[in-house]
Tab-separated table of C-alpha atoms and ligand atoms in Angstrom:
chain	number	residue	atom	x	y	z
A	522	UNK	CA	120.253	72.722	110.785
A	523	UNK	CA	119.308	72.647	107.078
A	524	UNK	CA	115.927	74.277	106.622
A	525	UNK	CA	114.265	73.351	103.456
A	526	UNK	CA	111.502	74.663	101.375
A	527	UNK	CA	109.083	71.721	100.353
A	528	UNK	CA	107.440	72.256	97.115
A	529	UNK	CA	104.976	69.835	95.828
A	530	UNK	CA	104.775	68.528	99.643
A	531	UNK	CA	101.400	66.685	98.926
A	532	UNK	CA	102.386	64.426	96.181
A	533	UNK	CA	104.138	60.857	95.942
A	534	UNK	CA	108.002	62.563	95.960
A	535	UNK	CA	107.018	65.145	98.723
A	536	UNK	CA	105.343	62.533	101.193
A	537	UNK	CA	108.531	60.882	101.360
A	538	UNK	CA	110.401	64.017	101.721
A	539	UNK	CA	108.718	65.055	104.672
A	540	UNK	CA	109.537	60.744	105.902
A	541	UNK	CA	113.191	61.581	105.341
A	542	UNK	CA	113.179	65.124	107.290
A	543	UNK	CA	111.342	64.160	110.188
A	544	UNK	CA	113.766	61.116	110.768
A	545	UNK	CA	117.090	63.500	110.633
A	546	UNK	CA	117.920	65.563	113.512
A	547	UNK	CA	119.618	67.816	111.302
A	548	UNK	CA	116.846	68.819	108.717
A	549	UNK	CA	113.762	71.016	108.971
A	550	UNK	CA	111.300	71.772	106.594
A	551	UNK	CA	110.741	76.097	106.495
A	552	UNK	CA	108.075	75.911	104.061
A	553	UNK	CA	105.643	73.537	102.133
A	554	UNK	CA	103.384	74.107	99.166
A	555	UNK	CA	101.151	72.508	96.805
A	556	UNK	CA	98.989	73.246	94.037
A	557	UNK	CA	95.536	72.883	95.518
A	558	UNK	CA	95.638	69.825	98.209
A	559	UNK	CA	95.101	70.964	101.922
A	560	UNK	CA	98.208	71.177	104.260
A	561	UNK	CA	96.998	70.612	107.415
A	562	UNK	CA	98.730	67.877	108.071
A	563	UNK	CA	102.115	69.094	106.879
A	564	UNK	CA	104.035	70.615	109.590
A	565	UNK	CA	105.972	74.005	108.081
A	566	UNK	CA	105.572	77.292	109.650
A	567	UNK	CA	104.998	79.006	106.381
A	568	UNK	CA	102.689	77.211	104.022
A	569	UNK	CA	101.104	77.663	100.380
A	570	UNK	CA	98.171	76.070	98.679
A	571	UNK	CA	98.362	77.050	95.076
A	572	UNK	CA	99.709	80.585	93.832
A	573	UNK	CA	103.109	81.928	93.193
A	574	UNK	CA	106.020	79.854	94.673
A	575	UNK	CA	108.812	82.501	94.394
A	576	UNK	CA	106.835	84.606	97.040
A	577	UNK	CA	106.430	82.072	99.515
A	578	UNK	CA	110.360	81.377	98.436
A	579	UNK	CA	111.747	84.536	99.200
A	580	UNK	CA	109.865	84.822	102.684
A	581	UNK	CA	111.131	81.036	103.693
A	582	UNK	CA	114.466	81.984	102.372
A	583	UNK	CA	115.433	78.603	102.526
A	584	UNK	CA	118.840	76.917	102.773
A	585	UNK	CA	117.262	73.860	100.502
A	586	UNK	CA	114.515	74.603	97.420
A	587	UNK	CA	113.283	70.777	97.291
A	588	UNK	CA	111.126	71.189	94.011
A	589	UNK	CA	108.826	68.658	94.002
A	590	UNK	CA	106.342	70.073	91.591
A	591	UNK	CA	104.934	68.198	88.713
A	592	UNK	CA	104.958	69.974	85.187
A	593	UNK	CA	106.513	73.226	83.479
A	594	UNK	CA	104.317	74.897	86.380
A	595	UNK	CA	107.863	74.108	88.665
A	596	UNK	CA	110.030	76.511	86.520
A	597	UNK	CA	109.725	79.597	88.517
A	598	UNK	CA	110.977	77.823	91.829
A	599	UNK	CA	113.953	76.450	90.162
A	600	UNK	CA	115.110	79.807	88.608
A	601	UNK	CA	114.727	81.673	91.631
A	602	UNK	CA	116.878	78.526	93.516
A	603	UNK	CA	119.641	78.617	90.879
A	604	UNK	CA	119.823	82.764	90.535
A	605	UNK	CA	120.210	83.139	94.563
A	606	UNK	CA	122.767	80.477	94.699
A	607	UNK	CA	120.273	78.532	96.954
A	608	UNK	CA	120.746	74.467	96.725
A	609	UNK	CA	118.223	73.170	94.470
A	610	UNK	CA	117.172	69.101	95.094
A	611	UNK	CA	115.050	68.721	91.839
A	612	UNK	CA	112.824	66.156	91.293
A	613	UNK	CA	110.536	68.446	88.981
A	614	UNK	CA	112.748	67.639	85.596
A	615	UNK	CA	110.317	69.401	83.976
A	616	UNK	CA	111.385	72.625	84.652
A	617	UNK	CA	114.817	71.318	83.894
A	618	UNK	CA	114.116	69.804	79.832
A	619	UNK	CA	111.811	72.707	79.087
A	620	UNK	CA	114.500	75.675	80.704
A	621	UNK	CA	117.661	74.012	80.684
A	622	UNK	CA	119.693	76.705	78.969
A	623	UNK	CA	117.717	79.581	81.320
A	624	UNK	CA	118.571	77.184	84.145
A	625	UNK	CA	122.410	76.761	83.544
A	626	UNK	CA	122.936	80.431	82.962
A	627	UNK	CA	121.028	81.202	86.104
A	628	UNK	CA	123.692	78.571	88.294
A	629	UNK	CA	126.536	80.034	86.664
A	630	UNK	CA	125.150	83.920	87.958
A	631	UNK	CA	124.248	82.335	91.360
A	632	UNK	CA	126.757	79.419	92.131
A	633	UNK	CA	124.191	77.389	93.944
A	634	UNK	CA	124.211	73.373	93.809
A	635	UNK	CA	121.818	71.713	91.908
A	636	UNK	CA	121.726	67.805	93.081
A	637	UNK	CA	119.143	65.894	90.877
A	638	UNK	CA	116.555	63.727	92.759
A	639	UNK	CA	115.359	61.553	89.747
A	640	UNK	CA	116.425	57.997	90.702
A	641	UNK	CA	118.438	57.701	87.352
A	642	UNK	CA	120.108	61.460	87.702
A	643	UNK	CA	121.253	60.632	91.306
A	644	UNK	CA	122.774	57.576	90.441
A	645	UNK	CA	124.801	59.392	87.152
A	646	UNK	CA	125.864	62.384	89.936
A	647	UNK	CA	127.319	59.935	92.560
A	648	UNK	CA	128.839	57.748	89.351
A	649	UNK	CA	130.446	61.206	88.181
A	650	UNK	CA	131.095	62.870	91.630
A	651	UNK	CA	134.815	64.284	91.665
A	652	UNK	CA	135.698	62.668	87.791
A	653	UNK	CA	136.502	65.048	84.784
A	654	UNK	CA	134.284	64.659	81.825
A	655	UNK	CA	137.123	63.984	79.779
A	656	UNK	CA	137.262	60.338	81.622
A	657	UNK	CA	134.292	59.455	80.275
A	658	UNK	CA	132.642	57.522	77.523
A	659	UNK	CA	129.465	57.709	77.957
A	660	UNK	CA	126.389	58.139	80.157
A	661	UNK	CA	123.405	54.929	80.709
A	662	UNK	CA	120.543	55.643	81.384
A	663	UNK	CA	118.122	52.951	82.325
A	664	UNK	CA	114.301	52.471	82.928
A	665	UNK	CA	112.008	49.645	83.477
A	666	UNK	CA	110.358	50.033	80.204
A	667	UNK	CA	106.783	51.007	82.254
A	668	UNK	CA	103.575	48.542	81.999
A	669	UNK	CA	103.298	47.956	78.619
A	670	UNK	CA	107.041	46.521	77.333
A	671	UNK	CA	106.799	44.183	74.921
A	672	UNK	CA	103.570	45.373	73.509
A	673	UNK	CA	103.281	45.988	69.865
A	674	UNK	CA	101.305	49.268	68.729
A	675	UNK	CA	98.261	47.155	68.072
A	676	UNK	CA	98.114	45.995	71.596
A	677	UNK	CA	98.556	49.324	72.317
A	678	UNK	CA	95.472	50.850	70.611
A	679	UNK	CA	93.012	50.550	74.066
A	680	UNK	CA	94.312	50.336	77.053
A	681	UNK	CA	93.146	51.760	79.946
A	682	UNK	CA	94.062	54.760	82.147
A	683	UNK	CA	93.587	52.027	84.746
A	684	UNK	CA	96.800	49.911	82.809
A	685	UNK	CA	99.049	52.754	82.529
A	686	UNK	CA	98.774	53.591	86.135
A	687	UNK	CA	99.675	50.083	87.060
A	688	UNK	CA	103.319	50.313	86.829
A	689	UNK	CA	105.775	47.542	87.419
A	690	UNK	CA	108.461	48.735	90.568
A	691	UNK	CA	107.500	52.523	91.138
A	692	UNK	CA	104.292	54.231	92.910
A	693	UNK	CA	104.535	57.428	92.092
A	694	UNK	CA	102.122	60.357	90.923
A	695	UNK	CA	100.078	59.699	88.026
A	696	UNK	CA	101.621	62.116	85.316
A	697	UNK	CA	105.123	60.602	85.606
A	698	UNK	CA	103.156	56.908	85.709
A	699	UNK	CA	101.912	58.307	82.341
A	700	UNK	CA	105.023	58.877	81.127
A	701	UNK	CA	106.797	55.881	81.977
A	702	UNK	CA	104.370	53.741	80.171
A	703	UNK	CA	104.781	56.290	76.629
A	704	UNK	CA	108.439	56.260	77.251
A	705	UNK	CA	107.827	60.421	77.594
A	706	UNK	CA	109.561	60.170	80.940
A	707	UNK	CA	112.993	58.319	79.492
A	708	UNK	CA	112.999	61.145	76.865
A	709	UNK	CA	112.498	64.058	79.614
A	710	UNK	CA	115.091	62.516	81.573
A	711	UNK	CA	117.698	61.709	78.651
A	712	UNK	CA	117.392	65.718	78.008
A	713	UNK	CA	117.265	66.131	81.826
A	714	UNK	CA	120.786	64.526	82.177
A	715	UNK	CA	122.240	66.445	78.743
A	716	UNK	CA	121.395	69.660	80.824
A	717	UNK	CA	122.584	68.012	84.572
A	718	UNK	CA	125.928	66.360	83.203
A	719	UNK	CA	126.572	68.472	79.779
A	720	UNK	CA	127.340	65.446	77.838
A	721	UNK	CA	126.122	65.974	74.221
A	722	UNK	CA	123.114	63.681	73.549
A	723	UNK	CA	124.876	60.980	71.464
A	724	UNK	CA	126.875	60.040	75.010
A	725	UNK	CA	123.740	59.287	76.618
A	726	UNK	CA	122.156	56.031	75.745
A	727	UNK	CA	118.862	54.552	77.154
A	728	UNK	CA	118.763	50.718	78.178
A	729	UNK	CA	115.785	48.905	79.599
A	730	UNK	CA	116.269	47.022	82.840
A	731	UNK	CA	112.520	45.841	83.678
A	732	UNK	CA	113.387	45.441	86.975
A	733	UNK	CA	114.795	49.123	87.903
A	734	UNK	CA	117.542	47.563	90.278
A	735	UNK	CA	120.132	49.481	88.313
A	736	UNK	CA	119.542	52.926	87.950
A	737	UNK	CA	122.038	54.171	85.003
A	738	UNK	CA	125.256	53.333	84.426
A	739	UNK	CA	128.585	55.069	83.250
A	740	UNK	CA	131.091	54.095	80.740
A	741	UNK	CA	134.740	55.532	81.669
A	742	UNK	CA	136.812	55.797	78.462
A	743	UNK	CA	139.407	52.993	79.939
A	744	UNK	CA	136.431	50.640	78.938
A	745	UNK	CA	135.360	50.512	82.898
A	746	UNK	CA	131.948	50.804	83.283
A	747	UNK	CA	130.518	51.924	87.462
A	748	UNK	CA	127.076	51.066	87.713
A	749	UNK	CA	125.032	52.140	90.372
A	750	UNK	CA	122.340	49.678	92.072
A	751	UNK	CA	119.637	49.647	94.682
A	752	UNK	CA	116.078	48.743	95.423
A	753	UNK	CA	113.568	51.180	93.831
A	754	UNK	CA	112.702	53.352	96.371
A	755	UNK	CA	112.706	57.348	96.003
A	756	UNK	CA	113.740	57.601	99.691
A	757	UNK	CA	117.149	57.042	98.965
A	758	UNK	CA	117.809	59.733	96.249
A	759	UNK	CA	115.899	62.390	98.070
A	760	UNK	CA	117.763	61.917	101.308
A	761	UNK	CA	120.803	62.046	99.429
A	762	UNK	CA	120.512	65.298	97.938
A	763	UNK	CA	118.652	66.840	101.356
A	764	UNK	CA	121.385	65.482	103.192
A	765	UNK	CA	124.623	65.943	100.637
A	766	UNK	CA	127.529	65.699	100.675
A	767	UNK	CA	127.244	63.325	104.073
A	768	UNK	CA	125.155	60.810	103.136
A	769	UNK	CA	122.470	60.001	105.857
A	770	UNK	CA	121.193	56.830	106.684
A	771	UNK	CA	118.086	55.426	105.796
A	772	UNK	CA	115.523	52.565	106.989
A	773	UNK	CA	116.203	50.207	103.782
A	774	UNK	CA	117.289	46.420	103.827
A	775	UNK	CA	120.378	46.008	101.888
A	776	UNK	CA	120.330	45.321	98.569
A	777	UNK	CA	119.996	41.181	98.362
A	778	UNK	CA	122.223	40.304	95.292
A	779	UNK	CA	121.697	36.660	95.254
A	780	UNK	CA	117.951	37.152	94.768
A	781	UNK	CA	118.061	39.667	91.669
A	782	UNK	CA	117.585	39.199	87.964
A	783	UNK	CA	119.668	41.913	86.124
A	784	UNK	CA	118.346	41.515	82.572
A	785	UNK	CA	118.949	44.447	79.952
A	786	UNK	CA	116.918	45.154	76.554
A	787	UNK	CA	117.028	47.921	74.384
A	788	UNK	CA	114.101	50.318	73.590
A	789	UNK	CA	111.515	49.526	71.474
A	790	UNK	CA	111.614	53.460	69.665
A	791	UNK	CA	108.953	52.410	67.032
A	792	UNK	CA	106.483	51.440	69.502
A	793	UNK	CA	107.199	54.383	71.894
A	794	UNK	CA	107.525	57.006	69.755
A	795	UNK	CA	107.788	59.670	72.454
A	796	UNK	CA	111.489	58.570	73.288
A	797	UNK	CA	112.894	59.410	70.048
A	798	UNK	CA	110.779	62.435	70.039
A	799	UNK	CA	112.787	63.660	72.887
A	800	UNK	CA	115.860	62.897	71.403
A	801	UNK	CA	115.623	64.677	68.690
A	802	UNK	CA	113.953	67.791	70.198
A	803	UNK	CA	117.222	67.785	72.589
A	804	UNK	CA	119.246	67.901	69.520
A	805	UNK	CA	117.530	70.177	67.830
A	806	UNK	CA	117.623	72.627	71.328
A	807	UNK	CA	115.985	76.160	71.380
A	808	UNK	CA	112.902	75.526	72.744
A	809	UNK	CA	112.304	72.248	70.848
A	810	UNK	CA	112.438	70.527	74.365
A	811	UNK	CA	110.474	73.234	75.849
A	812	UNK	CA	107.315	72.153	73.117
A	813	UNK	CA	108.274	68.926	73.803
A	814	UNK	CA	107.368	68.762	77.629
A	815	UNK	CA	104.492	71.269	77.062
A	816	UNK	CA	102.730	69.093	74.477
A	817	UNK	CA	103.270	66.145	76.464
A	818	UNK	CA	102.092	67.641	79.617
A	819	UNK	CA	98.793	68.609	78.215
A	820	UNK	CA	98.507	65.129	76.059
A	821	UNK	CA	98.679	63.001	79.138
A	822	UNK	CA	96.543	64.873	80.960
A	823	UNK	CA	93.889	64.664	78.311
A	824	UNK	CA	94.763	60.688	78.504
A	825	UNK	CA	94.092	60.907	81.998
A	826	UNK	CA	91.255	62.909	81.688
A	827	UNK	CA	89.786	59.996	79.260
A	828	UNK	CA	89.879	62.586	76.405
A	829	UNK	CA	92.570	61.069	74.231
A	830	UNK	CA	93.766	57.435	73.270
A	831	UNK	CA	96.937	56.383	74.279
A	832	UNK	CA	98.639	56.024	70.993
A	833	UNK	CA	97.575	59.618	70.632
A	834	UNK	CA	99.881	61.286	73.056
A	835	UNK	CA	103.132	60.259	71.061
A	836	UNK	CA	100.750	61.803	67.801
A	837	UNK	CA	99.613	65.138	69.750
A	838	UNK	CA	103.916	65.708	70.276
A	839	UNK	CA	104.757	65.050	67.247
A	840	UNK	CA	102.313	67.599	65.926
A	841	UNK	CA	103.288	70.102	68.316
A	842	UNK	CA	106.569	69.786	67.738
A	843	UNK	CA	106.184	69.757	64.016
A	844	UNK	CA	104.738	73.301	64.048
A	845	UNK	CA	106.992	74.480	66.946
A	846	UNK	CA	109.333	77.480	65.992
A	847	UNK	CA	112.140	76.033	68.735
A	848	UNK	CA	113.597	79.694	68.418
A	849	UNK	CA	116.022	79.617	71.734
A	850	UNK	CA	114.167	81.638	74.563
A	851	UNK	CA	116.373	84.638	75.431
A	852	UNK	CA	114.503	85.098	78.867
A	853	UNK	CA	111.954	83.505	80.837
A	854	UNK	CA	109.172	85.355	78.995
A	855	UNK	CA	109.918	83.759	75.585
A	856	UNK	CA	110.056	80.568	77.407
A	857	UNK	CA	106.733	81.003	78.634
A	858	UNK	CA	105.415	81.731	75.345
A	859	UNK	CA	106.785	78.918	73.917
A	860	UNK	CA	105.457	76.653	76.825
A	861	UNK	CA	102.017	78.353	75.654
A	862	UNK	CA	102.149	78.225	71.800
A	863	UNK	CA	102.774	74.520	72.430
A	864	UNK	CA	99.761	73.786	74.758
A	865	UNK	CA	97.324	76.004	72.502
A	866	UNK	CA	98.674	73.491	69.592
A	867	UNK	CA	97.698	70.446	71.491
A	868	UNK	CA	94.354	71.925	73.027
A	869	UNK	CA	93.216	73.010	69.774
A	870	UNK	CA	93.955	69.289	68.244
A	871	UNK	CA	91.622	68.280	71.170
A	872	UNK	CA	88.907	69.998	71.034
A	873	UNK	CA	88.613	69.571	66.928
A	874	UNK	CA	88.630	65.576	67.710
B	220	NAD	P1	102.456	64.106	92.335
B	220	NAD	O1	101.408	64.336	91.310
B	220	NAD	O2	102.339	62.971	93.267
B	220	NAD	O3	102.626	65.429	93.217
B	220	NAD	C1	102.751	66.686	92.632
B	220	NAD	C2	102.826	67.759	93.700
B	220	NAD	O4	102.963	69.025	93.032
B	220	NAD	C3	101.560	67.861	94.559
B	220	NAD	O5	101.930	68.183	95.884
B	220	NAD	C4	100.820	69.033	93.947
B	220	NAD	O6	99.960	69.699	94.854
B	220	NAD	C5	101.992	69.926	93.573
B	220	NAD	N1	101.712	70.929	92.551
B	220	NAD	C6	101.186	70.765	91.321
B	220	NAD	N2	101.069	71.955	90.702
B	220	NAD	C7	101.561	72.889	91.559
B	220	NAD	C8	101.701	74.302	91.514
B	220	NAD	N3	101.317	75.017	90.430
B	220	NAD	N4	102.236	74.939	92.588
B	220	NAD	C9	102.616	74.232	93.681
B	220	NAD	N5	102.496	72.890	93.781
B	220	NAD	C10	101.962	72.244	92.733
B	220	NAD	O7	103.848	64.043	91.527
B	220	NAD	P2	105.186	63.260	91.925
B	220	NAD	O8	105.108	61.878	91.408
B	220	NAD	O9	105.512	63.495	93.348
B	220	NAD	O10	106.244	64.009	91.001
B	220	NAD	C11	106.720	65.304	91.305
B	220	NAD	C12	107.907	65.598	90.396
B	220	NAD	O11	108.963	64.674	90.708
B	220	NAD	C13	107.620	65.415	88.910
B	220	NAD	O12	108.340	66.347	88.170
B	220	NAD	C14	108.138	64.019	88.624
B	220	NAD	O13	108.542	63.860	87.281
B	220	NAD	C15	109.348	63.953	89.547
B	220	NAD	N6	109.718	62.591	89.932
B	220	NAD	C16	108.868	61.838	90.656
B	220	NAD	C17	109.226	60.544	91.019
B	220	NAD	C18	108.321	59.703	91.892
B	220	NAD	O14	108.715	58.632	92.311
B	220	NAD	N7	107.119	60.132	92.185
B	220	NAD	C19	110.456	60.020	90.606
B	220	NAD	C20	111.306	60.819	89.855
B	220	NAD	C21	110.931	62.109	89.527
B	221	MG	MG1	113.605	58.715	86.905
């Protein structure tokens, strides 16, 4: 029996979660938190609404940290997953862009597994499994290009929390829908899989495929190049980590091939600004990537929150990340100030406007 520790159990990835465990004999959920949603209708002998993670972590002690948090607020779970040597099944990539280099050191002290739940990250670990690096070219990366591909900036200018949420082939919670529509999400992810894969940025390349049947792609250096395909459905990467290295089954229809469109475009990166942002906050490293997520977190929450225009969150990074020091955090303390000096940047920018 694998007992697991559910962490964001309320939201879009931890609903499903809690589908996949309760149809597997051989998984049990030992613990399930959220930030402030009731859990009475989670079933977990220990449970957590709000405060500190690692506490309700180390009296689980889990065999499975499922961190389904959204935002930086995740990072705490995944350190103290990667130090103990306790798997980690991340969806939060969060915690991931803005502690990567805390995160590796911390799984090279503890030894743990760290199996990536993003749809995209899932698909590059199964295209990798049991290959040396040196076979390959590069890494794909692919997303649907959100709601508003196509658009130019002007038909940007007003659109609606309402549009952004409406996005094409995912349902998922409404900070990541945010994201995919700026682009913000490809960028988290691209530094996401630099971190998961260790593939310097310019071997990772972002293609649009509108609609998400292939989730990322790997070139081998032979000039082979696996791809990895599927419906869009979060059910399959989160069973697969829960359930790794076996592979459980799941309740999906197989993939119908003769009824799919596989059309690929590149980024628009002058529209969606936030993309390139990312990349070259990854490149930079230090804590660039850390000011990165933080400014972006707070931006698209004020965008949720009605308080900014769209176009504005790609403008609030920027700014951020123009005044960021990016000095590499030597501990989790320095990355927490960073986080902060970030957030203060873009709060301050908000309540001036
Ligand atoms: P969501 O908003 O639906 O759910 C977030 C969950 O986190 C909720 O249960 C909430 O209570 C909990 N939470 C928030 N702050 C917390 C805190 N401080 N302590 C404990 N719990 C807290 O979000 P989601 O769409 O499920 O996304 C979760 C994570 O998974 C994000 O990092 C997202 O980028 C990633 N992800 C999601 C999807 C998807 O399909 N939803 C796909 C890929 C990756
Ligand atoms: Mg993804």
């Amino acid at each position: 029996m694998k007992r697991i520790a559910l962490l964001g159990a309320t939201g879009s990835i931890g609903r499903q979660a809690i589908e996949i465990v309760e149809a597997h004999p051989g998984l049990e959920l030992c613990a399930a938190a959220s930030g402030s949603s009731p859990l009475d209708d989670v079933d977990a002998p220990l449970k957590q609404v709000g405060g500190d993670l690692t506490e309700l972590l180390e009296r689980a002690q889990p065999d499975v940290v499922l961190n389904a948090v959204v935002g930086f607020a995740g990072i705490h779970a995944t350190l103290w997953a990667l130090e103990r040597g306790v798997d980690l099944a991340l969806a939060n990539k969060e915690s991931l862009v803005a502690g990567g280099e805390l995160a590796l050191a911390a799984r090279n002290r503890g030894g743990g597994r760290l199996l990536p739940v993003d749809s995209e990250h899932s698909a590059l670990f199964q295209l990798l499994e049991g290959r040396g690096l040196e076979q390959v070219h590069s890494l794909v990366l692919t997303g649907s290009g959100g709601p508003f591909r196509g658009r130019t900036r002007d038909e940007l200018a007003d659109v609606t929390v309402e549009q952004a949420l409406a996005h094409p082939t995912w349902r998922m919670g409404p900070k990541i829908t945010v994201d995919s529509a700026t682009l913000a999400n490809k960028g988290l992810e691209l530094i996401e899989a630099h971190f998961l894969f260790g593939l310097p940025y310019e071997r990772i390349e972002v293609v649009l495929q509108p609609t998400s049947i292939v989730h990322s792609l790997v070139r081998l250096r032979d000039g082979a190049t696996l791809a990895h395909l599927g419906y869009p459905d979060m059910r399959v990467p989160i069973s697969y980590a829960l359930t790794y290295p076996e592979r459980a089954e799941t309740p999906l229809a197989p993939l119908d091939l003769t009824s799919l469109t596989l059309q690929f475009a590149a980024p628009d990166l002058a529209t969606f600004p936030l993309l390139a942002l990312a990349r070259e906050a990854g490149e930079k490293g230090g804590t660039y990537p850390c000011a990165f997520n933080a400014a972006n977190e707070v931006a698209a929450a004020a965008f949720l929150a009605g308080r900014l225009p769209f176009l504005a969150i790609a403008e609030a990074v920027a700014d951020a990340l123009a005044h960021a020091d990016g000095a590499p955090a030597r501990d989790v303390e320095e990355l927490l100030e960073a986080d902060a000096a970030a957030r203060r940047l873009v709060e301050q920018g908000l309540s001036v406007a």
